[in-house]
mmCIF file of N, CA and C in Angstrom:
data_model
loop_
_atom_site.group_PDB
_atom_site.id
_atom_site.type_symbol
_atom_site.label_atom_id
_atom_site.label_comp_id
_atom_site.label_asym_id
_atom_site.label_seq_id
_atom_site.Cartn_x
_atom_site.Cartn_y
_atom_site.Cartn_z
ATOM 1 N N MET B 292 1.884 35.007 -79.965
ATOM 2 C CA MET B 292 1.901 36.055 -78.962
ATOM 3 C C MET B 292 2.861 35.648 -77.855
ATOM 4 N N ARG B 293 3.586 36.623 -77.353
ATOM 5 C CA ARG B 293 4.574 36.367 -76.302
ATOM 6 C C ARG B 293 4.469 37.435 -75.222
ATOM 7 N N TRP B 294 4.491 37.015 -73.967
ATOM 8 C CA TRP B 294 4.514 37.964 -72.853
ATOM 9 C C TRP B 294 5.924 38.505 -72.790
ATOM 10 N N TYR B 295 6.077 39.785 -73.088
ATOM 11 C CA TYR B 295 7.397 40.393 -73.245
ATOM 12 C C TYR B 295 7.888 41.093 -71.986
ATOM 13 N N SER B 296 7.015 41.836 -71.312
ATOM 14 C CA SER B 296 7.479 42.576 -70.140
ATOM 15 C C SER B 296 6.325 42.955 -69.226
ATOM 16 N N VAL B 297 6.704 43.353 -68.029
ATOM 17 C CA VAL B 297 5.785 43.955 -67.067
ATOM 18 C C VAL B 297 6.308 45.367 -66.840
ATOM 19 N N VAL B 298 5.443 46.349 -66.977
ATOM 20 C CA VAL B 298 5.842 47.744 -66.807
ATOM 21 C C VAL B 298 5.427 48.200 -65.411
ATOM 22 N N VAL B 299 6.374 48.797 -64.705
ATOM 23 C CA VAL B 299 6.129 49.273 -63.351
ATOM 24 C C VAL B 299 6.241 50.796 -63.341
ATOM 25 N N ASP B 300 5.138 51.473 -63.036
ATOM 26 C CA ASP B 300 5.169 52.925 -62.854
ATOM 27 C C ASP B 300 5.828 53.212 -61.509
ATOM 28 N N CYS B 301 6.673 54.225 -61.470
ATOM 29 C CA CYS B 301 7.357 54.535 -60.213
ATOM 30 C C CYS B 301 7.836 55.980 -60.206
ATOM 31 N N SER B 302 8.166 56.452 -59.030
ATOM 32 C CA SER B 302 8.707 57.801 -58.895
ATOM 33 C C SER B 302 10.163 57.854 -59.326
ATOM 34 N N ASP B 303 10.942 56.852 -58.903
ATOM 35 C CA ASP B 303 12.372 56.822 -59.189
ATOM 36 C C ASP B 303 12.711 55.530 -59.929
ATOM 37 N N ALA B 304 12.633 55.568 -61.248
ATOM 38 C CA ALA B 304 12.870 54.374 -62.070
ATOM 39 C C ALA B 304 14.272 53.823 -61.866
ATOM 40 N N PHE B 305 15.248 54.697 -61.690
ATOM 41 C CA PHE B 305 16.616 54.255 -61.475
ATOM 42 C C PHE B 305 16.718 53.423 -60.194
ATOM 43 N N ALA B 306 16.233 53.948 -59.077
ATOM 44 C CA ALA B 306 16.329 53.246 -57.796
ATOM 45 C C ALA B 306 15.480 51.974 -57.789
ATOM 46 N N GLN B 307 14.264 52.052 -58.305
ATOM 47 C CA GLN B 307 13.397 50.874 -58.329
ATOM 48 C C GLN B 307 13.988 49.758 -59.176
ATOM 49 N N SER B 308 14.538 50.089 -60.338
ATOM 50 C CA SER B 308 15.114 49.058 -61.207
ATOM 51 C C SER B 308 16.300 48.387 -60.528
ATOM 52 N N ARG B 309 17.136 49.164 -59.859
ATOM 53 C CA ARG B 309 18.289 48.593 -59.154
ATOM 54 C C ARG B 309 17.831 47.700 -58.002
ATOM 55 N N TRP B 310 16.789 48.134 -57.296
ATOM 56 C CA TRP B 310 16.283 47.351 -56.171
ATOM 57 C C TRP B 310 15.775 45.995 -56.662
ATOM 58 N N TRP B 311 14.930 46.005 -57.686
ATOM 59 C CA TRP B 311 14.381 44.751 -58.203
ATOM 60 C C TRP B 311 15.463 43.884 -58.836
ATOM 61 N N ALA B 312 16.441 44.479 -59.498
ATOM 62 C CA ALA B 312 17.556 43.698 -60.057
ATOM 63 C C ALA B 312 18.302 42.985 -58.933
ATOM 64 N N GLN B 313 18.516 43.659 -57.818
ATOM 65 C CA GLN B 313 19.202 43.042 -56.681
ATOM 66 C C GLN B 313 18.355 41.932 -56.069
ATOM 67 N N VAL B 314 17.068 42.173 -55.907
ATOM 68 C CA VAL B 314 16.169 41.169 -55.332
ATOM 69 C C VAL B 314 16.176 39.892 -56.163
ATOM 70 N N LEU B 315 16.092 40.040 -57.480
ATOM 71 C CA LEU B 315 15.955 38.890 -58.371
ATOM 72 C C LEU B 315 17.277 38.335 -58.898
ATOM 73 N N GLY B 316 18.374 39.065 -58.715
ATOM 74 C CA GLY B 316 19.634 38.640 -59.320
ATOM 75 C C GLY B 316 19.634 38.856 -60.824
ATOM 76 N N TRP B 317 18.873 39.859 -61.278
ATOM 77 C CA TRP B 317 18.759 40.175 -62.698
ATOM 78 C C TRP B 317 19.714 41.300 -63.058
ATOM 79 N N ARG B 318 19.690 41.704 -64.316
ATOM 80 C CA ARG B 318 20.602 42.739 -64.820
ATOM 81 C C ARG B 318 19.841 43.886 -65.485
ATOM 82 N N VAL B 319 20.344 45.088 -65.265
ATOM 83 C CA VAL B 319 19.845 46.249 -66.008
ATOM 84 C C VAL B 319 20.523 46.199 -67.369
ATOM 85 N N ILE B 320 19.711 46.176 -68.434
ATOM 86 C CA ILE B 320 20.309 46.097 -69.771
ATOM 87 C C ILE B 320 20.072 47.338 -70.620
ATOM 88 N N TYR B 321 19.190 48.208 -70.168
ATOM 89 C CA TYR B 321 18.883 49.403 -70.958
ATOM 90 C C TYR B 321 18.406 50.483 -70.007
ATOM 91 N N GLU B 322 18.846 51.708 -70.274
ATOM 92 C CA GLU B 322 18.441 52.799 -69.391
ATOM 93 C C GLU B 322 18.425 54.120 -70.138
ATOM 94 N N THR B 323 17.305 54.813 -70.034
ATOM 95 C CA THR B 323 17.180 56.180 -70.526
ATOM 96 C C THR B 323 16.426 56.966 -69.453
ATOM 97 N N ALA B 324 16.190 58.223 -69.698
ATOM 98 C CA ALA B 324 15.425 59.038 -68.747
ATOM 99 C C ALA B 324 13.977 58.580 -68.653
ATOM 100 N N SER B 325 13.479 57.875 -69.684
ATOM 101 C CA SER B 325 12.072 57.486 -69.692
ATOM 102 C C SER B 325 11.816 56.018 -69.373
ATOM 103 N N GLU B 326 12.870 55.191 -69.257
ATOM 104 C CA GLU B 326 12.657 53.796 -68.882
ATOM 105 C C GLU B 326 13.967 53.104 -68.532
ATOM 106 N N VAL B 327 13.846 52.087 -67.661
ATOM 107 C CA VAL B 327 14.977 51.229 -67.319
ATOM 108 C C VAL B 327 14.481 49.794 -67.460
ATOM 109 N N VAL B 328 15.246 48.965 -68.165
ATOM 110 C CA VAL B 328 14.851 47.583 -68.435
ATOM 111 C C VAL B 328 15.733 46.628 -67.636
ATOM 112 N N VAL B 329 15.088 45.687 -66.955
ATOM 113 C CA VAL B 329 15.769 44.676 -66.149
ATOM 114 C C VAL B 329 15.330 43.299 -66.648
ATOM 115 N N VAL B 330 16.309 42.398 -66.862
ATOM 116 C CA VAL B 330 16.000 41.065 -67.383
ATOM 117 C C VAL B 330 16.772 39.994 -66.619
ATOM 118 N N PRO B 331 16.305 38.735 -66.712
ATOM 119 C CA PRO B 331 17.064 37.634 -66.112
ATOM 120 C C PRO B 331 18.428 37.503 -66.787
ATOM 121 N N PRO B 332 19.419 36.972 -66.078
ATOM 122 C CA PRO B 332 20.767 36.874 -66.646
ATOM 123 C C PRO B 332 20.824 36.166 -67.995
ATOM 124 N N HIS B 333 20.052 35.082 -68.169
ATOM 125 C CA HIS B 333 20.128 34.364 -69.447
ATOM 126 C C HIS B 333 19.624 35.210 -70.612
ATOM 127 N N ALA B 334 18.731 36.127 -70.337
ATOM 128 C CA ALA B 334 18.194 36.977 -71.408
ATOM 129 C C ALA B 334 19.225 37.993 -71.887
ATOM 130 N N ALA B 335 20.203 38.279 -71.041
ATOM 131 C CA ALA B 335 21.248 39.244 -71.409
ATOM 132 C C ALA B 335 22.487 38.555 -71.980
ATOM 133 N N ASP B 336 22.459 37.234 -72.049
ATOM 134 C CA ASP B 336 23.609 36.469 -72.521
ATOM 135 C C ASP B 336 23.330 35.902 -73.903
ATOM 136 N N ALA B 337 23.914 36.507 -74.925
ATOM 137 C CA ALA B 337 23.674 36.087 -76.312
ATOM 138 C C ALA B 337 24.215 34.690 -76.601
ATOM 139 N N THR B 338 25.071 34.157 -75.731
ATOM 140 C CA THR B 338 25.625 32.822 -75.967
ATOM 141 C C THR B 338 24.696 31.713 -75.495
ATOM 142 N N VAL B 339 23.630 32.077 -74.771
ATOM 143 C CA VAL B 339 22.671 31.088 -74.289
ATOM 144 C C VAL B 339 21.472 31.077 -75.236
ATOM 145 N N PRO B 340 21.315 29.997 -76.002
ATOM 146 C CA PRO B 340 20.203 29.946 -76.961
ATOM 147 C C PRO B 340 18.874 29.590 -76.285
ATOM 148 N N VAL B 341 18.070 30.605 -76.003
ATOM 149 C CA VAL B 341 16.745 30.399 -75.418
ATOM 150 C C VAL B 341 15.724 30.847 -76.460
ATOM 151 N N PRO B 342 14.847 29.926 -76.905
ATOM 152 C CA PRO B 342 13.831 30.323 -77.885
ATOM 153 C C PRO B 342 12.993 31.491 -77.361
ATOM 154 N N ALA B 343 12.623 32.395 -78.241
ATOM 155 C CA ALA B 343 11.876 33.595 -77.851
ATOM 156 C C ALA B 343 10.635 33.259 -77.032
ATOM 157 N N GLY B 344 9.897 32.220 -77.403
ATOM 158 C CA GLY B 344 8.674 31.848 -76.703
ATOM 159 C C GLY B 344 8.902 31.323 -75.303
ATOM 160 N N GLU B 345 10.151 30.982 -74.960
ATOM 161 C CA GLU B 345 10.462 30.451 -73.641
ATOM 162 C C GLU B 345 11.166 31.468 -72.751
ATOM 163 N N ARG B 346 11.394 32.657 -73.261
ATOM 164 C CA ARG B 346 12.020 33.695 -72.450
ATOM 165 C C ARG B 346 10.966 34.327 -71.553
ATOM 166 N N GLY B 347 11.306 34.465 -70.276
ATOM 167 C CA GLY B 347 10.375 35.085 -69.346
ATOM 168 C C GLY B 347 10.294 36.578 -69.575
ATOM 169 N N PRO B 348 9.262 37.203 -69.060
ATOM 170 C CA PRO B 348 9.132 38.646 -69.247
ATOM 171 C C PRO B 348 10.164 39.421 -68.433
ATOM 172 N N GLY B 349 10.592 40.531 -68.981
ATOM 173 C CA GLY B 349 11.462 41.449 -68.253
ATOM 174 C C GLY B 349 10.612 42.438 -67.478
ATOM 175 N N LEU B 350 11.277 43.293 -66.726
ATOM 176 C CA LEU B 350 10.603 44.366 -66.006
ATOM 177 C C LEU B 350 11.081 45.689 -66.574
ATOM 178 N N ILE B 351 10.142 46.583 -66.841
ATOM 179 C CA ILE B 351 10.470 47.912 -67.331
ATOM 180 C C ILE B 351 9.939 48.924 -66.317
ATOM 181 N N PHE B 352 10.817 49.785 -65.860
ATOM 182 C CA PHE B 352 10.460 50.800 -64.866
ATOM 183 C C PHE B 352 10.382 52.145 -65.558
ATOM 184 N N VAL B 353 9.229 52.800 -65.419
ATOM 185 C CA VAL B 353 9.033 54.095 -66.064
ATOM 186 C C VAL B 353 8.643 55.126 -65.015
ATOM 187 N N PRO B 354 9.231 56.307 -65.086
ATOM 188 C CA PRO B 354 8.880 57.351 -64.115
ATOM 189 C C PRO B 354 7.521 57.961 -64.437
ATOM 190 N N VAL B 355 6.733 58.170 -63.388
ATOM 191 C CA VAL B 355 5.442 58.835 -63.521
ATOM 192 C C VAL B 355 5.349 59.893 -62.430
ATOM 193 N N PRO B 356 4.611 60.970 -62.666
ATOM 194 C CA PRO B 356 4.558 62.055 -61.676
ATOM 195 C C PRO B 356 3.711 61.734 -60.447
ATOM 196 N N GLU B 357 2.698 60.901 -60.609
ATOM 197 C CA GLU B 357 1.813 60.619 -59.480
ATOM 198 C C GLU B 357 2.334 59.430 -58.671
ATOM 199 N N GLY B 358 2.033 59.438 -57.381
ATOM 200 C CA GLY B 358 2.421 58.338 -56.517
ATOM 201 C C GLY B 358 1.377 57.248 -56.487
ATOM 202 N N LYS B 359 1.703 56.127 -55.886
ATOM 203 C CA LYS B 359 0.782 55.007 -55.731
ATOM 204 C C LYS B 359 -0.266 55.394 -54.684
ATOM 205 N N THR B 360 -1.538 55.086 -54.961
ATOM 206 C CA THR B 360 -2.591 55.497 -54.033
ATOM 207 C C THR B 360 -3.426 54.340 -53.495
ATOM 208 N N THR B 361 -3.494 53.216 -54.194
ATOM 209 C CA THR B 361 -4.319 52.096 -53.735
ATOM 210 C C THR B 361 -3.579 50.778 -53.931
ATOM 211 N N LYS B 362 -4.211 49.702 -53.493
ATOM 212 C CA LYS B 362 -3.671 48.359 -53.659
ATOM 213 C C LYS B 362 -3.461 48.086 -55.156
ATOM 214 N N ASN B 363 -2.365 47.390 -55.462
ATOM 215 C CA ASN B 363 -2.089 47.009 -56.860
ATOM 216 C C ASN B 363 -3.222 46.148 -57.406
ATOM 217 N N ARG B 364 -3.523 46.312 -58.685
ATOM 218 C CA ARG B 364 -4.463 45.427 -59.368
ATOM 219 C C ARG B 364 -3.731 44.205 -59.922
ATOM 220 N N LEU B 365 -2.422 44.306 -60.020
ATOM 221 C CA LEU B 365 -1.577 43.228 -60.520
ATOM 222 C C LEU B 365 -0.340 43.218 -59.633
ATOM 223 N N HIS B 366 0.136 42.036 -59.276
ATOM 224 C CA HIS B 366 1.348 41.981 -58.468
ATOM 225 C C HIS B 366 2.207 40.795 -58.889
ATOM 226 N N ILE B 367 3.436 40.805 -58.439
ATOM 227 C CA ILE B 367 4.393 39.750 -58.748
ATOM 228 C C ILE B 367 4.430 38.779 -57.577
ATOM 229 N N ASP B 368 4.428 37.476 -57.871
ATOM 230 C CA ASP B 368 4.641 36.443 -56.870
ATOM 231 C C ASP B 368 6.068 35.947 -57.013
ATOM 232 N N LEU B 369 6.805 35.954 -55.919
ATOM 233 C CA LEU B 369 8.166 35.431 -55.894
ATOM 234 C C LEU B 369 8.156 34.122 -55.118
ATOM 235 N N ALA B 370 8.905 33.138 -55.602
ATOM 236 C CA ALA B 370 8.984 31.850 -54.914
ATOM 237 C C ALA B 370 10.436 31.467 -54.722
ATOM 238 N N PRO B 371 10.860 31.251 -53.475
ATOM 239 C CA PRO B 371 12.219 30.764 -53.253
ATOM 240 C C PRO B 371 12.359 29.366 -53.848
ATOM 241 N N PRO B 372 13.577 28.973 -54.242
ATOM 242 C CA PRO B 372 13.782 27.601 -54.718
ATOM 243 C C PRO B 372 13.384 26.594 -53.636
ATOM 244 N N GLY B 373 13.096 25.380 -54.044
ATOM 245 C CA GLY B 373 12.616 24.353 -53.135
ATOM 246 C C GLY B 373 13.493 24.082 -51.929
ATOM 247 N N ASP B 374 14.791 24.336 -52.042
ATOM 248 C CA ASP B 374 15.695 24.067 -50.922
ATOM 249 C C ASP B 374 15.973 25.304 -50.069
ATOM 250 N N HIS B 375 15.207 26.376 -50.276
ATOM 251 C CA HIS B 375 15.392 27.603 -49.505
ATOM 252 C C HIS B 375 14.276 27.765 -48.480
ATOM 253 N N ASP B 376 14.448 28.719 -47.594
ATOM 254 C CA ASP B 376 13.526 28.983 -46.503
ATOM 255 C C ASP B 376 12.770 30.287 -46.779
ATOM 256 N N GLN B 377 11.447 30.234 -46.794
ATOM 257 C CA GLN B 377 10.624 31.416 -47.048
ATOM 258 C C GLN B 377 10.932 32.529 -46.047
ATOM 259 N N ASP B 378 11.031 32.179 -44.760
ATOM 260 C CA ASP B 378 11.294 33.200 -43.740
ATOM 261 C C ASP B 378 12.638 33.882 -43.969
ATOM 262 N N ALA B 379 13.640 33.113 -44.370
ATOM 263 C CA ALA B 379 14.966 33.692 -44.644
ATOM 264 C C ALA B 379 14.888 34.648 -45.831
ATOM 265 N N GLU B 380 14.113 34.292 -46.845
ATOM 266 C CA GLU B 380 13.960 35.176 -48.011
ATOM 267 C C GLU B 380 13.224 36.453 -47.627
ATOM 268 N N VAL B 381 12.210 36.340 -46.790
ATOM 269 C CA VAL B 381 11.482 37.522 -46.323
ATOM 270 C C VAL B 381 12.425 38.443 -45.552
ATOM 271 N N ARG B 382 13.244 37.871 -44.675
ATOM 272 C CA ARG B 382 14.212 38.682 -43.922
ATOM 273 C C ARG B 382 15.219 39.353 -44.862
ATOM 274 N N ARG B 383 15.664 38.627 -45.899
ATOM 275 C CA ARG B 383 16.598 39.205 -46.879
ATOM 276 C C ARG B 383 15.950 40.397 -47.584
ATOM 277 N N LEU B 384 14.704 40.250 -47.981
ATOM 278 C CA LEU B 384 13.995 41.334 -48.660
ATOM 279 C C LEU B 384 13.774 42.525 -47.724
ATOM 280 N N GLU B 385 13.475 42.246 -46.463
ATOM 281 C CA GLU B 385 13.329 43.332 -45.488
ATOM 282 C C GLU B 385 14.658 44.079 -45.328
ATOM 283 N N ALA B 386 15.758 43.354 -45.320
ATOM 284 C CA ALA B 386 17.076 43.986 -45.197
ATOM 285 C C ALA B 386 17.383 44.858 -46.412
ATOM 286 N N LEU B 387 16.787 44.526 -47.566
ATOM 287 C CA LEU B 387 16.979 45.324 -48.776
ATOM 288 C C LEU B 387 16.023 46.516 -48.859
ATOM 289 N N GLY B 388 15.052 46.586 -47.934
ATOM 290 C CA GLY B 388 14.150 47.733 -47.920
ATOM 291 C C GLY B 388 12.687 47.410 -48.146
ATOM 292 N N ALA B 389 12.339 46.133 -48.333
ATOM 293 C CA ALA B 389 10.923 45.761 -48.453
ATOM 294 C C ALA B 389 10.307 45.769 -47.060
ATOM 295 N N ARG B 390 8.984 45.812 -47.029
ATOM 296 C CA ARG B 390 8.298 45.724 -45.744
ATOM 297 C C ARG B 390 7.044 44.866 -45.899
ATOM 298 N N ARG B 391 6.661 44.224 -44.823
ATOM 299 C CA ARG B 391 5.418 43.449 -44.818
ATOM 300 C C ARG B 391 4.239 44.418 -44.840
ATOM 301 N N VAL B 392 3.189 44.044 -45.556
ATOM 302 C CA VAL B 392 1.999 44.898 -45.604
ATOM 303 C C VAL B 392 0.747 44.053 -45.410
ATOM 304 N N ASP B 393 -0.269 44.693 -44.917
ATOM 305 C CA ASP B 393 -1.559 44.052 -44.701
ATOM 306 C C ASP B 393 -2.524 44.614 -45.729
ATOM 307 N N ILE B 394 -2.972 43.757 -46.632
ATOM 308 C CA ILE B 394 -3.967 44.172 -47.628
ATOM 309 C C ILE B 394 -5.285 43.439 -47.387
ATOM 310 N N GLY B 395 -5.440 42.931 -46.161
ATOM 311 C CA GLY B 395 -6.658 42.219 -45.799
ATOM 312 C C GLY B 395 -6.507 40.711 -45.756
ATOM 313 N N GLN B 396 -5.312 40.219 -46.039
ATOM 314 C CA GLN B 396 -5.098 38.777 -45.963
ATOM 315 C C GLN B 396 -5.120 38.338 -44.495
ATOM 316 N N HIS B 397 -5.434 37.105 -44.261
ATOM 317 C CA HIS B 397 -5.413 36.554 -42.908
ATOM 318 C C HIS B 397 -4.093 35.820 -42.758
ATOM 319 N N SER B 398 -3.087 36.508 -42.204
ATOM 320 C CA SER B 398 -1.722 35.997 -42.148
ATOM 321 C C SER B 398 -1.604 34.617 -41.530
ATOM 322 N N ASP B 399 -2.503 34.286 -40.611
ATOM 323 C CA ASP B 399 -2.426 32.975 -39.969
ATOM 324 C C ASP B 399 -3.025 31.872 -40.836
ATOM 325 N N LYS B 400 -3.677 32.238 -41.943
ATOM 326 C CA LYS B 400 -4.357 31.243 -42.781
ATOM 327 C C LYS B 400 -3.785 31.148 -44.188
ATOM 328 N N VAL B 401 -2.736 31.895 -44.502
ATOM 329 C CA VAL B 401 -2.172 31.853 -45.845
ATOM 330 C C VAL B 401 -0.715 31.410 -45.780
ATOM 331 N N SER B 402 -0.252 30.842 -46.886
ATOM 332 C CA SER B 402 1.128 30.343 -46.931
ATOM 333 C C SER B 402 2.080 31.336 -47.585
ATOM 334 N N TRP B 403 1.589 32.527 -47.925
ATOM 335 C CA TRP B 403 2.441 33.524 -48.556
ATOM 336 C C TRP B 403 2.553 34.743 -47.653
ATOM 337 N N VAL B 404 3.555 35.569 -47.940
ATOM 338 C CA VAL B 404 3.769 36.806 -47.194
ATOM 339 C C VAL B 404 3.612 37.961 -48.166
ATOM 340 N N VAL B 405 2.730 38.897 -47.858
ATOM 341 C CA VAL B 405 2.543 40.081 -48.698
ATOM 342 C C VAL B 405 3.537 41.145 -48.242
ATOM 343 N N MET B 406 4.272 41.673 -49.218
ATOM 344 C CA MET B 406 5.282 42.680 -48.930
ATOM 345 C C MET B 406 5.117 43.839 -49.903
ATOM 346 N N ALA B 407 5.840 44.918 -49.650
ATOM 347 C CA ALA B 407 5.848 46.067 -50.555
ATOM 348 C C ALA B 407 7.297 46.453 -50.821
ATOM 349 N N ASP B 408 7.558 46.857 -52.056
ATOM 350 C CA ASP B 408 8.898 47.330 -52.413
ATOM 351 C C ASP B 408 9.088 48.740 -51.852
ATOM 352 N N PRO B 409 10.244 49.357 -52.042
ATOM 353 C CA PRO B 409 10.482 50.683 -51.451
ATOM 354 C C PRO B 409 9.483 51.774 -51.846
ATOM 355 N N GLU B 410 8.796 51.621 -52.985
ATOM 356 C CA GLU B 410 7.789 52.619 -53.369
ATOM 357 C C GLU B 410 6.366 52.179 -53.048
ATOM 358 N N GLY B 411 6.214 51.036 -52.370
ATOM 359 C CA GLY B 411 4.891 50.609 -51.933
ATOM 360 C C GLY B 411 4.174 49.628 -52.835
ATOM 361 N N ASN B 412 4.797 49.170 -53.918
ATOM 362 C CA ASN B 412 4.159 48.186 -54.795
ATOM 363 C C ASN B 412 4.155 46.823 -54.123
ATOM 364 N N GLU B 413 2.960 46.238 -53.985
ATOM 365 C CA GLU B 413 2.843 44.958 -53.310
ATOM 366 C C GLU B 413 3.353 43.815 -54.174
ATOM 367 N N PHE B 414 3.908 42.810 -53.506
ATOM 368 C CA PHE B 414 4.282 41.545 -54.123
ATOM 369 C C PHE B 414 4.178 40.481 -53.050
ATOM 370 N N CYS B 415 4.153 39.221 -53.442
ATOM 371 C CA CYS B 415 4.037 38.132 -52.482
ATOM 372 C C CYS B 415 5.279 37.252 -52.525
ATOM 373 N N VAL B 416 5.643 36.739 -51.364
ATOM 374 C CA VAL B 416 6.686 35.735 -51.262
ATOM 375 C C VAL B 416 5.971 34.420 -50.921
ATOM 376 N N LEU B 417 6.019 33.489 -51.850
ATOM 377 C CA LEU B 417 5.348 32.208 -51.686
ATOM 378 C C LEU B 417 6.223 31.244 -50.900
ATOM 379 N N SER B 418 5.667 30.082 -50.615
ATOM 380 C CA SER B 418 6.471 29.026 -49.996
ATOM 381 C C SER B 418 7.463 28.510 -51.043
ATOM 382 N N PRO B 419 8.555 27.869 -50.609
ATOM 383 C CA PRO B 419 9.552 27.386 -51.566
ATOM 384 C C PRO B 419 8.945 26.402 -52.575
ATOM 385 N N ARG B 420 9.428 26.491 -53.802
ATOM 386 C CA ARG B 420 8.987 25.579 -54.864
ATOM 387 C C ARG B 420 9.974 25.622 -56.012
ATOM 388 N N ASP B 421 9.977 24.573 -56.790
ATOM 389 C CA ASP B 421 10.834 24.504 -57.986
ATOM 390 C C ASP B 421 9.978 24.560 -59.222
#
């Protein structure tokens, strides 16, 4: 068994896929009216031999008619590399259109920052790590 992808329901699959590709430095590799697929650069490079079991999951964005109404039951954790600054990454994401959100966390007691993408899907920015 292999974790192949994470599917994100959204209003605008085109815009959401481009936003997440920019955030992660990933590439859009497939696009139709019903889905857009975004993967890490190595997954799109046939010259890089990565065993199937070691390939990370891609993101698939699919348009849905209904909007987001409650806190996500599943979210993505992002971690800057060990030599980067969490605050700088948060500011970069805010400049791209993310915003900080309060889902009940105690900001003064946690080491992560809860944010939302342009359509309101929550994700966390962790402290730097390798």
